[in-house]
Short mmCIF file of C-alpha atoms in Angstrom, two decimals:
data_model
loop_
_atom_site.label_atom_id
_atom_site.label_comp_id
_atom_site.label_asym_id
_atom_site.label_seq_id
_atom_site.Cartn_x
_atom_site.Cartn_y
_atom_site.Cartn_z
CA MET A 21 -32.85 34.97 -2.14
CA VAL A 22 -34.51 34.86 1.22
CA ALA A 23 -34.07 38.57 1.69
CA THR A 24 -35.67 39.55 -1.60
CA ALA A 25 -38.57 37.16 -1.09
CA THR A 26 -39.55 38.28 2.39
CA SER A 27 -38.84 41.98 2.41
CA PRO A 28 -41.67 43.13 0.10
CA ASP A 29 -44.20 41.07 2.10
CA GLU A 30 -43.14 42.52 5.37
CA ALA A 31 -42.92 46.02 4.02
CA THR A 32 -46.52 45.96 2.80
CA SER A 33 -48.07 44.14 5.75
CA ALA A 34 -46.49 46.32 8.40
CA SER A 35 -47.04 49.87 7.27
CA PRO A 36 -45.91 51.89 10.32
CA GLY A 37 -42.43 50.45 10.61
CA GLY A 38 -42.36 49.80 6.87
CA PRO A 39 -40.26 52.52 5.22
CA THR A 40 -37.37 52.24 7.63
CA ARG A 41 -37.43 48.51 7.44
CA ALA A 42 -37.67 48.48 3.66
CA ALA A 43 -34.74 50.86 3.40
CA GLY A 44 -32.75 48.58 5.66
CA ARG A 45 -33.65 45.58 3.57
CA ARG A 46 -32.68 47.38 0.39
CA TRP A 47 -29.34 48.23 1.87
CA GLY A 48 -29.01 44.60 2.83
CA THR A 49 -29.60 43.55 -0.76
CA VAL A 50 -27.08 46.06 -2.05
CA ALA A 51 -24.61 44.95 0.56
CA LEU A 52 -25.16 41.33 -0.41
CA ALA A 53 -24.62 42.16 -4.07
CA LEU A 54 -21.49 44.10 -3.15
CA ALA A 55 -20.21 41.25 -1.04
CA VAL A 56 -20.78 38.78 -3.87
CA ALA A 57 -19.08 41.12 -6.36
CA VAL A 58 -16.11 41.66 -4.05
CA GLY A 59 -15.92 37.93 -3.40
CA LEU A 60 -15.91 37.16 -7.11
CA LEU A 61 -13.24 39.79 -7.73
CA LEU A 62 -11.10 38.40 -4.93
CA GLY A 63 -11.54 34.92 -6.31
CA TYR A 64 -10.57 36.10 -9.77
CA ALA A 65 -7.55 37.95 -8.40
CA GLY A 66 -6.55 34.86 -6.45
CA GLY A 67 -6.88 32.67 -9.50
CA TRP A 68 -4.83 35.14 -11.54
CA LEU A 69 -2.13 35.48 -8.89
CA THR A 70 -1.74 31.89 -7.74
CA PRO A 71 0.18 30.56 -10.76
CA ARG A 72 2.34 33.70 -10.68
CA LEU A 73 3.21 33.35 -7.03
CA THR A 74 3.69 29.59 -7.02
CA ARG A 75 5.89 29.32 -10.11
CA PRO A 76 9.60 28.72 -9.43
CA GLY A 77 11.45 31.82 -8.27
CA ASP A 78 14.82 33.24 -9.22
CA THR A 79 16.71 31.21 -6.59
CA SER A 80 14.62 28.04 -6.81
CA ALA A 81 16.15 24.62 -7.41
CA GLU A 82 14.15 24.36 -10.64
CA ALA A 83 15.57 27.61 -12.02
CA GLY A 84 19.07 26.65 -10.87
CA PHE A 85 18.77 23.28 -12.57
CA ALA A 86 17.48 24.82 -15.80
CA ARG A 87 20.37 27.29 -15.92
CA ASP A 88 23.17 24.98 -14.84
CA MET A 89 22.03 22.05 -16.94
CA THR A 90 21.92 24.43 -19.91
CA THR A 91 25.60 25.23 -19.29
CA HIS A 92 26.39 21.53 -18.80
CA HIS A 93 24.53 20.56 -21.97
CA THR A 94 26.15 23.37 -23.96
CA GLN A 95 29.58 21.85 -23.42
CA ALA A 96 28.27 18.41 -24.39
CA VAL A 97 26.96 19.91 -27.64
CA GLN A 98 30.35 21.49 -28.27
CA MET A 99 32.10 18.14 -27.75
CA ALA A 100 29.54 16.18 -29.76
CA LEU A 101 29.79 18.54 -32.75
CA VAL A 102 33.54 17.93 -32.86
CA ALA A 103 32.93 14.18 -32.78
CA PHE A 104 30.32 14.46 -35.52
CA LYS A 105 32.57 16.56 -37.71
CA TYR A 106 35.92 14.87 -37.24
CA GLY A 107 35.23 11.43 -35.72
CA GLN A 108 36.49 8.32 -37.53
CA ASP A 109 34.34 5.46 -36.27
CA PRO A 110 30.75 5.61 -37.65
CA ALA A 111 29.37 4.79 -34.19
CA VAL A 112 31.20 7.84 -32.81
CA THR A 113 29.97 10.29 -35.47
CA GLN A 114 26.44 8.93 -35.12
CA LEU A 115 26.60 9.31 -31.35
CA GLY A 116 27.96 12.82 -31.86
CA VAL A 117 25.03 14.02 -33.93
CA ASP A 118 22.57 12.29 -31.60
CA ILE A 119 23.97 13.97 -28.48
CA ALA A 120 24.39 17.37 -30.18
CA THR A 121 20.83 17.60 -31.48
CA GLY A 122 19.25 15.87 -28.46
CA GLN A 123 20.92 18.06 -25.86
CA GLN A 124 20.49 21.24 -27.90
CA GLY A 125 16.77 20.44 -27.99
CA GLU A 126 16.75 19.98 -24.22
CA ILE A 127 18.47 23.35 -23.83
CA GLY A 128 15.54 24.87 -25.72
CA ILE A 129 13.09 23.16 -23.34
CA MET A 130 14.90 24.40 -20.24
CA GLN A 131 15.25 27.93 -21.59
CA THR A 132 11.54 27.94 -22.37
CA TRP A 133 10.77 27.10 -18.73
CA LEU A 134 12.80 30.09 -17.62
CA ARG A 135 10.95 32.29 -20.06
CA GLN A 136 7.59 30.95 -18.85
CA TRP A 137 8.63 31.61 -15.26
CA GLN A 138 9.73 35.09 -16.38
CA LEU A 139 13.26 34.50 -15.15
CA ASP A 140 16.56 35.46 -16.72
CA PRO A 141 18.82 32.79 -18.23
CA THR A 142 21.45 34.17 -15.82
CA GLY A 143 21.00 33.48 -12.11
CA SER A 144 21.56 35.82 -9.19
CA GLU A 145 23.40 33.12 -7.23
CA PRO A 146 26.60 31.25 -8.08
CA PRO A 147 26.28 28.14 -10.25
CA MET A 148 25.20 24.98 -8.41
CA ALA A 149 23.97 26.95 -5.38
CA TRP A 150 20.62 25.15 -5.72
CA MET A 151 22.28 21.77 -5.01
CA PRO A 152 23.22 20.69 -1.49
CA ASP A 153 26.99 21.14 -1.29
CA GLY A 154 26.73 22.21 -4.91
CA GLU A 155 29.33 24.91 -4.68
CA GLN A 156 31.86 22.42 -3.35
CA LEU A 157 31.29 20.30 -6.44
CA MET A 158 32.40 23.18 -8.65
CA ARG A 159 35.91 22.86 -10.01
CA GLU A 160 38.31 25.57 -11.04
CA GLY A 161 37.26 27.48 -14.13
CA GLY A 162 33.55 27.36 -13.26
CA LEU A 163 33.22 23.68 -14.12
CA MET A 164 30.27 21.61 -12.97
CA PRO A 165 30.52 17.87 -12.28
CA GLY A 166 31.73 15.87 -15.25
CA MET A 167 32.59 18.87 -17.40
CA ALA A 168 35.83 18.80 -19.35
CA THR A 169 38.58 21.23 -18.42
CA LYS A 170 39.88 23.87 -20.81
CA GLU A 171 42.95 21.71 -21.46
CA GLU A 172 40.80 18.66 -22.22
CA MET A 173 38.62 20.69 -24.56
CA ASP A 174 41.65 22.10 -26.38
CA LYS A 175 42.99 18.56 -26.76
CA LEU A 176 39.64 17.33 -28.08
CA GLU A 177 39.31 20.18 -30.59
CA ALA A 178 42.80 19.47 -31.89
CA ALA A 179 42.46 15.67 -32.02
CA ARG A 180 41.46 13.78 -35.16
CA GLY A 181 40.72 10.20 -36.19
CA HIS A 182 41.09 7.35 -33.75
CA GLU A 183 42.61 9.57 -31.08
CA LEU A 184 39.55 11.81 -31.21
CA ASP A 185 37.16 8.83 -31.03
CA VAL A 186 38.74 7.51 -27.84
CA LEU A 187 39.10 10.93 -26.24
CA PHE A 188 35.53 11.95 -27.04
CA VAL A 189 33.95 8.77 -25.71
CA THR A 190 36.07 8.90 -22.54
CA LEU A 191 35.23 12.55 -21.85
CA MET A 192 31.55 12.11 -22.67
CA ILE A 193 31.14 9.16 -20.28
CA ASN A 194 32.43 11.40 -17.46
CA HIS A 195 30.25 14.25 -18.70
CA HIS A 196 27.13 12.08 -18.56
CA LEU A 197 28.01 10.72 -15.11
CA GLY A 198 28.30 14.27 -13.77
CA GLY A 199 25.09 15.26 -15.51
CA ILE A 200 23.19 12.32 -13.98
CA HIS A 201 24.46 13.42 -10.55
CA MET A 202 22.85 16.83 -11.12
CA VAL A 203 19.66 15.22 -12.45
CA ASP A 204 19.40 13.10 -9.29
CA ALA A 205 19.64 16.26 -7.20
CA ILE A 206 16.68 17.90 -8.93
CA LEU A 207 14.66 14.66 -8.82
CA ASP A 208 15.19 14.69 -5.03
CA ARG A 209 14.30 18.33 -4.57
CA SER A 210 11.61 19.25 -7.05
CA GLY A 211 7.90 18.53 -7.07
CA ASN A 212 7.41 20.28 -10.39
CA ASP A 213 6.19 17.55 -12.76
CA GLN A 214 7.26 19.41 -15.88
CA VAL A 215 10.81 19.57 -14.54
CA THR A 216 11.07 16.10 -13.00
CA GLU A 217 9.65 14.39 -16.10
CA ALA A 218 12.19 16.08 -18.34
CA ALA A 219 14.98 15.36 -15.84
CA GLN A 220 14.02 11.70 -15.71
CA ARG A 221 14.11 11.54 -19.52
CA MET A 222 17.60 13.06 -19.50
CA LYS A 223 18.73 10.45 -16.98
CA ASN A 224 17.30 7.56 -18.98
CA THR A 225 18.87 8.83 -22.22
CA GLN A 226 22.27 9.42 -20.69
CA GLN A 227 22.35 6.08 -18.87
CA GLY A 228 21.60 4.35 -22.16
CA GLU A 229 24.31 6.33 -23.90
CA ILE A 230 26.84 5.51 -21.20
CA ALA A 231 26.25 1.79 -21.80
CA ASN A 232 26.66 2.30 -25.55
CA MET A 233 29.81 4.40 -25.12
CA ARG A 234 31.39 1.78 -22.84
CA SER A 235 30.87 -0.88 -25.48
CA ILE A 236 32.26 1.42 -28.20
CA LEU A 237 35.27 2.16 -26.03
CA SER A 238 36.02 -1.50 -25.39
CA ARG A 239 35.72 -2.17 -29.13
CA ILE A 240 37.99 0.62 -30.41
CA GLN A 241 40.50 0.98 -27.62
CA MET B 19 -8.50 30.44 -2.35
CA SER B 20 -6.54 31.43 0.68
CA VAL B 21 -8.04 34.86 0.40
CA SER B 22 -11.71 33.98 0.41
CA THR B 23 -11.62 31.25 3.07
CA PRO B 24 -10.62 33.36 6.08
CA ALA B 25 -13.12 35.98 5.08
CA GLY B 26 -15.89 33.38 5.07
CA ASP B 27 -14.92 32.14 8.51
CA GLN B 28 -14.68 35.60 9.88
CA ARG B 29 -18.11 36.62 8.76
CA ARG B 30 -19.86 33.87 10.62
CA PRO B 31 -19.15 35.19 14.12
CA SER B 32 -20.63 38.51 13.10
CA VAL B 33 -24.01 36.84 12.83
CA VAL B 34 -23.80 35.61 16.39
CA SER B 35 -22.71 38.90 17.78
CA THR B 36 -25.46 40.71 15.91
CA GLY B 37 -28.06 38.54 17.60
CA LYS B 38 -26.50 38.89 21.01
CA LYS B 39 -25.97 42.58 20.86
CA ALA B 40 -29.40 43.35 19.61
CA PRO B 41 -31.00 43.88 23.04
CA ALA B 42 -28.12 45.95 24.31
CA GLY B 43 -28.17 48.05 21.21
CA SER B 44 -31.86 48.76 21.60
CA ALA B 45 -31.13 51.13 24.43
CA LYS B 46 -29.33 53.51 22.13
CA SER B 47 -31.79 54.54 19.53
CA SER B 48 -30.60 56.05 16.35
CA THR B 49 -31.90 57.63 13.19
CA SER B 50 -32.74 55.59 10.17
CA GLY B 51 -29.84 57.11 8.34
CA LYS B 52 -27.53 55.86 11.00
CA SER B 53 -28.92 52.38 10.86
CA ALA B 54 -28.54 52.38 7.13
CA THR B 55 -24.88 53.15 7.49
CA THR B 56 -24.54 50.36 9.96
CA ASP B 57 -25.99 47.91 7.51
CA LYS B 58 -23.95 49.22 4.67
CA SER B 59 -20.61 49.21 6.41
CA GLY B 60 -21.20 45.73 7.70
CA SER B 61 -22.39 44.21 4.47
CA GLY B 62 -21.35 40.77 5.66
CA SER B 63 -23.27 40.98 8.89
CA ALA B 64 -26.27 42.46 7.14
CA ARG B 65 -26.47 39.59 4.76
CA LYS B 66 -25.99 36.95 7.39
CA GLY B 67 -28.44 38.67 9.66
CA THR B 68 -31.09 38.38 7.02
CA THR B 69 -30.51 34.80 6.13
CA GLY B 70 -29.92 33.79 9.75
CA GLY B 71 -33.15 35.45 10.69
CA GLY B 72 -34.94 32.98 8.52
CA LYS B 73 -34.18 30.26 11.00
CA GLY B 74 -33.29 31.68 14.39
CA GLY B 75 -35.12 34.96 14.50
CA GLY B 76 -37.76 33.65 12.17
CA THR B 77 -39.66 31.91 14.94
CA GLY B 78 -39.78 35.10 16.94
CA LYS B 79 -40.96 37.04 13.96
CA GLY B 80 -43.41 34.49 12.74
CA GLY B 81 -44.73 33.55 16.17
CA GLY B 82 -45.45 36.96 17.53
CA GLY B 83 -45.33 38.53 14.14
CA LYS B 84 -48.66 40.33 13.96
CA GLY B 85 -48.99 41.52 17.51
CA PRO B 86 -45.70 42.68 18.93
CA ARG B 87 -44.08 43.57 15.66
CA LYS B 88 -43.97 47.28 16.34
CA PRO B 89 -41.87 47.09 19.45
CA ILE B 90 -39.56 44.57 17.90
CA THR B 91 -39.07 46.40 14.65
CA PRO B 92 -37.32 49.47 16.06
CA VAL B 93 -35.17 47.17 18.11
CA LYS B 94 -33.79 45.55 14.98
CA VAL B 95 -33.33 48.72 12.96
CA SER B 96 -32.15 51.15 15.54
CA GLN B 97 -29.51 49.06 17.22
CA GLY B 98 -26.18 50.77 17.87
CA ARG B 99 -23.16 50.00 15.78
CA ASN B 100 -21.76 46.56 16.30
CA TRP B 101 -18.15 47.54 16.40
CA GLY B 102 -16.99 43.95 16.78
CA PRO B 103 -18.20 42.70 13.40
CA ILE B 104 -17.39 45.97 11.70
CA ALA B 105 -13.84 45.88 12.97
CA LEU B 106 -13.56 42.23 12.02
CA PHE B 107 -14.88 42.91 8.56
CA VAL B 108 -12.58 45.86 8.07
CA VAL B 109 -9.58 43.88 9.28
CA VAL B 110 -10.40 40.97 7.00
CA GLY B 111 -11.02 43.35 4.12
CA VAL B 112 -7.75 45.18 4.63
CA LEU B 113 -5.91 41.89 4.99
CA ALA B 114 -7.43 40.48 1.82
CA ALA B 115 -6.72 43.68 -0.08
CA GLY B 116 -3.18 43.64 1.31
CA ILE B 117 -2.52 40.08 0.25
CA VAL B 118 -3.98 40.61 -3.20
CA GLY B 119 -2.22 43.96 -3.51
CA TYR B 120 1.14 42.57 -2.48
CA GLY B 121 0.70 39.60 -4.78
CA ALA B 122 -0.17 41.86 -7.67
CA TYR B 123 2.83 44.08 -6.89
CA ALA B 124 5.17 41.09 -6.66
CA ALA B 125 3.79 39.61 -9.85
CA PHE B 126 4.15 42.95 -11.59
CA GLN B 127 7.72 43.45 -10.37
CA GLY B 128 8.64 39.88 -11.27
CA SER B 129 7.26 40.27 -14.75
CA ARG B 130 9.04 43.48 -15.67
CA SER B 131 10.65 42.94 -19.03
CA TRP B 132 14.41 42.73 -19.35
CA GLU B 133 14.27 45.85 -21.52
CA ASP B 134 12.74 47.82 -18.66
CA ARG B 135 15.26 46.43 -16.20
CA ALA B 136 18.11 47.21 -18.60
CA SER B 137 17.03 50.84 -18.74
CA ASP B 138 17.36 50.93 -14.92
CA ILE B 139 21.12 50.35 -15.16
CA SER B 140 22.70 53.76 -14.78
CA GLY B 141 25.08 54.67 -17.56
CA ILE B 142 23.87 52.02 -20.00
CA VAL B 143 23.55 53.15 -23.61
CA ASN B 144 20.65 51.66 -25.53
CA TYR B 145 21.57 51.65 -29.22
CA ARG B 146 18.35 49.81 -30.05
CA GLU B 147 16.64 53.12 -29.39
CA LYS B 148 19.42 55.41 -30.58
CA ASP B 149 20.10 53.63 -33.84
CA PRO B 150 17.48 50.97 -34.65
CA SER B 151 18.92 50.24 -38.10
CA LEU B 152 22.24 49.24 -36.51
CA THR B 153 20.69 46.61 -34.29
CA GLN B 154 18.01 45.05 -36.46
CA GLY B 155 20.16 42.08 -37.30
CA GLY B 156 23.42 41.64 -39.04
CA GLN B 157 24.22 41.10 -42.64
CA HIS B 158 27.20 38.79 -43.20
CA VAL B 159 30.13 40.42 -44.97
CA GLN B 160 33.75 39.57 -45.69
CA GLY B 161 36.66 41.67 -44.55
CA LYS B 162 36.88 44.65 -42.24
CA VAL B 163 33.81 46.63 -41.21
CA GLN B 164 33.85 50.28 -40.18
CA TYR B 165 31.86 50.39 -36.96
CA THR B 166 30.34 53.62 -35.66
CA VAL B 167 30.31 52.48 -32.03
CA THR B 168 33.51 51.46 -30.24
CA PRO B 169 33.58 48.65 -29.30
CA PRO B 170 30.75 47.75 -31.66
CA VAL B 171 27.36 46.59 -30.36
CA GLY B 172 25.73 45.48 -33.60
CA GLY B 173 25.65 45.79 -37.35
CA GLN B 174 27.28 43.90 -40.19
CA HIS B 175 29.65 41.11 -39.26
CA ASN B 176 31.57 38.11 -40.51
CA GLN B 177 29.76 34.81 -41.10
CA ASP B 178 31.95 33.15 -38.46
CA TRP B 179 31.39 34.09 -34.86
CA GLN B 180 34.04 34.29 -32.20
CA ASN B 181 33.86 31.27 -29.91
CA CYS B 182 31.88 32.44 -26.86
CA MET B 183 31.89 29.40 -24.60
CA GLY B 184 33.22 31.40 -21.67
CA ASP B 185 36.37 32.10 -23.68
CA VAL B 186 38.92 34.47 -22.17
CA TYR B 187 41.16 35.83 -24.94
CA ASP B 188 44.45 37.38 -23.88
CA ALA B 189 44.87 39.45 -27.05
CA PRO B 190 42.50 41.65 -29.08
CA ILE B 191 40.06 39.83 -31.36
CA ALA B 192 38.29 40.81 -34.58
CA SER B 193 35.16 42.86 -33.90
CA GLU B 194 33.65 41.35 -37.06
CA HIS B 195 33.54 37.98 -35.27
CA ALA B 196 32.65 39.32 -31.82
CA VAL B 197 29.61 41.20 -33.14
CA HIS B 198 28.32 37.90 -34.52
CA SER B 199 28.71 36.45 -31.00
CA LEU B 200 26.65 39.35 -29.64
CA GLU B 201 23.94 38.50 -32.15
CA HIS B 202 23.92 34.97 -30.67
CA GLY B 203 23.26 36.41 -27.20
CA ALA B 204 26.78 36.67 -25.81
CA ILE B 205 28.11 39.35 -23.49
CA TRP B 206 31.47 40.64 -24.68
CA ILE B 207 33.62 42.13 -21.97
CA THR B 208 36.41 44.35 -23.26
CA TYR B 209 39.08 46.08 -21.21
CA ARG B 210 41.91 48.50 -21.82
CA PRO B 211 45.19 46.58 -22.10
CA ASP B 212 46.58 48.56 -19.15
CA LEU B 213 43.90 47.30 -16.74
CA PRO B 214 45.64 45.85 -13.64
CA LYS B 215 45.94 42.06 -13.75
CA GLU B 216 44.04 41.66 -10.52
CA GLN B 217 41.03 43.35 -12.15
CA VAL B 218 41.42 41.35 -15.33
CA ASP B 219 41.27 38.17 -13.22
CA LYS B 220 38.05 39.34 -11.56
CA LEU B 221 36.46 39.87 -14.95
CA ALA B 222 37.76 36.53 -16.23
CA ALA B 223 36.12 34.76 -13.27
CA LYS B 224 32.75 36.04 -14.48
CA VAL B 225 33.40 34.65 -17.94
CA ARG B 226 35.13 31.28 -17.58
CA GLY B 227 32.89 28.25 -17.62
CA THR B 228 29.81 30.22 -18.70
CA GLU B 229 28.54 29.92 -22.25
CA LYS B 230 27.45 33.09 -24.04
CA MET B 231 30.33 34.99 -22.46
CA LEU B 232 33.62 36.13 -23.97
CA MET B 233 36.29 38.61 -23.01
CA SER B 234 39.22 40.30 -24.69
CA PRO B 235 41.45 43.35 -24.37
CA PHE B 236 40.53 46.22 -26.70
CA ASP B 237 42.88 48.97 -27.82
CA GLY B 238 41.83 52.60 -27.58
CA LEU B 239 38.99 52.33 -25.05
CA ASP B 240 38.01 55.62 -23.44
CA LYS B 241 37.17 53.81 -20.17
CA PRO B 242 39.01 50.93 -18.47
CA ILE B 243 36.16 48.43 -19.02
CA SER B 244 33.39 48.28 -21.60
CA LEU B 245 30.60 45.68 -21.72
CA GLN B 246 28.71 44.88 -24.90
CA ALA B 247 25.48 43.04 -25.60
CA TRP B 248 23.58 43.25 -28.89
CA GLY B 249 22.42 46.88 -28.95
CA TYR B 250 23.66 47.76 -25.45
CA GLN B 251 26.86 49.13 -23.98
CA LEU B 252 28.02 49.98 -20.50
CA LYS B 253 31.38 51.52 -19.66
CA VAL B 254 32.74 51.34 -16.12
CA ASP B 255 35.97 52.23 -14.35
CA ASN B 256 36.42 49.25 -12.10
CA ALA B 257 35.93 45.47 -12.13
CA ASP B 258 34.21 45.71 -8.73
CA ASP B 259 31.39 47.85 -10.14
CA SER B 260 28.13 46.07 -9.29
CA ARG B 261 26.59 47.18 -12.56
CA ILE B 262 28.74 44.59 -14.35
CA ASP B 263 26.80 41.70 -12.81
CA GLN B 264 23.55 43.58 -13.35
CA PHE B 265 24.38 44.03 -17.03
CA ILE B 266 25.26 40.35 -17.44
CA LYS B 267 22.19 39.08 -15.59
CA THR B 268 19.81 41.33 -17.47
CA LEU B 269 21.20 41.03 -20.98
CA ARG B 270 23.04 37.71 -21.36
CA VAL B 271 20.97 35.58 -23.80
CA ASN B 272 18.01 37.97 -23.34
CA ALA B 273 19.54 40.47 -25.77
CA SER B 274 20.10 37.74 -28.34
CA VAL B 275 18.68 38.30 -31.79
CA GLU B 276 18.54 34.57 -32.49
CA GLY B 277 17.41 33.14 -29.16
CA PRO B 278 18.89 30.93 -26.47
CA THR B 279 19.81 28.01 -28.72
CA ALA B 280 22.13 29.97 -31.01
CA LEU B 281 25.57 28.38 -30.85
CA CYS B 282 28.69 29.75 -29.18
CA ALA B 283 30.81 26.71 -29.99
CA GLN B 284 32.16 26.03 -33.51
CA GLY B 285 33.46 29.60 -33.74
CA ILE B 286 36.79 31.29 -34.27
CA THR B 287 39.11 30.59 -31.35
CA ALA B 288 42.09 32.56 -32.64
CA THR B 289 42.99 36.09 -31.62
CA GLY B 290 43.99 38.96 -33.91
CA THR B 291 41.89 41.86 -35.11
CA GLU B 292 41.88 40.81 -38.76
CA PRO B 293 38.71 38.86 -39.59
CA ARG B 294 39.28 35.39 -40.96
CA ASN B 295 37.28 32.40 -42.08
CA LEU B 296 37.29 29.05 -40.40
CA GLN B 297 39.91 27.05 -42.19
CA GLN B 298 39.16 23.82 -43.95
CA PRO B 299 40.38 20.87 -41.88
CA SER B 300 41.35 18.70 -44.84
CA THR B 301 44.22 20.87 -46.06
CA GLU B 302 45.42 22.86 -43.12
CA GLN B 303 45.78 22.68 -39.40
CA PRO B 304 42.07 22.79 -38.39
CA MET B 305 41.50 25.41 -35.75
CA GLN B 306 43.97 27.59 -34.04
CA GLN B 307 43.92 27.37 -30.33
CA GLN B 308 43.62 30.50 -28.36
CA GLY B 309 46.74 31.57 -26.61
CA GLY B 310 46.84 31.17 -22.82
#
């Protein structure tokens, strides 16, 4: 602004030094325009890049949580579908459909995060590596905290009636307790609101369900 | 943000040095063309020099403006190159370009599609390209299906899928069920029945506990190990081959036709290559348990 206002005045008033000076001023204006253009481009590039560079990476706790909680939830859905299909007590079948649809929905949410972050559903590190001492919490057969063993799952799939009700509720209480342990780990480690809000919702839901399952268990056992 | 801030800070000193160096530079006179280049290359300093002149140099100009302008004018225009600010500007420019360039490269690399990364795996066969009709999506049929690819990677299949909750089957399973599992996003690891147990165990460790994974022996394989995803196949000789993990990471769930929420539970858990339907629980023993 200043440059464009003064340079014509000075160029006309001082004729001998004028042409050189005017040329210099013109270059100054071009340079200023260039600098502004480059600055705007850099700003645009920065704005474009920032969300890409600050989103959770392949080995982040957020990505680890999304992947491992998907695996954890997937087993809960498997168990809950059995309870819904073959349970005897109405409270058990109702709980089964609630957990199956609720956790399957949460799997969709977590998988959508991974897609938004342009990450694969499969990690490049072992399961639970995002959690402090996480790998020590893994049990044989790739089981995360609270997950039922192959033998327990076989027993559940084969059980019917009252036996199934008791077995399902017992296994699912443990499953939820392990899941809440993993949720607490991500609540400690993540500052990503999208992730912590969803994790907190999972914790609230599962704590409520644990209370309900304990009362069912004491009633039917 | 982080890019533009240092640049702004760096430019400011160039104003100071321009003012200071002006007298020294006056000794070396130069052509107008040269001075133009100076101004151009140091666009930052040129701009600041102009605006700064409004305040600092302005008094000098305005005060003695009419009289001693002539001697002053060549001093301003013909000063020698101010290498300090130029170097600074170049360094900042290169740095900024480097940061932006690296960021763009990283963002580009990070956003390469799984299809592109799958094509990087040496030896992989992409049947989505070779035979698009095979991999569009599967019609549900009863009974045996004649598959053109062995083991199959897509096409018609039974309505019931093979359970793929990290299931490790110790006997061959029906391809008609396994193909349905592939459609749900599973990776199906098959191996020749004569594969050494120690290698079978290594493969099983990749499968157990992970949903959207299943594994079974397969008779008549031309290679010891064959991996299948919907529309993709990779055959390797050894369980230690690093391409196995690459295949799983790139294609598990990603290659699914139906997305990440397609079920792997509630499927067939029995072995045997003859396709079957899930039995009705009311009349018969509900679901057969897999052996082992």
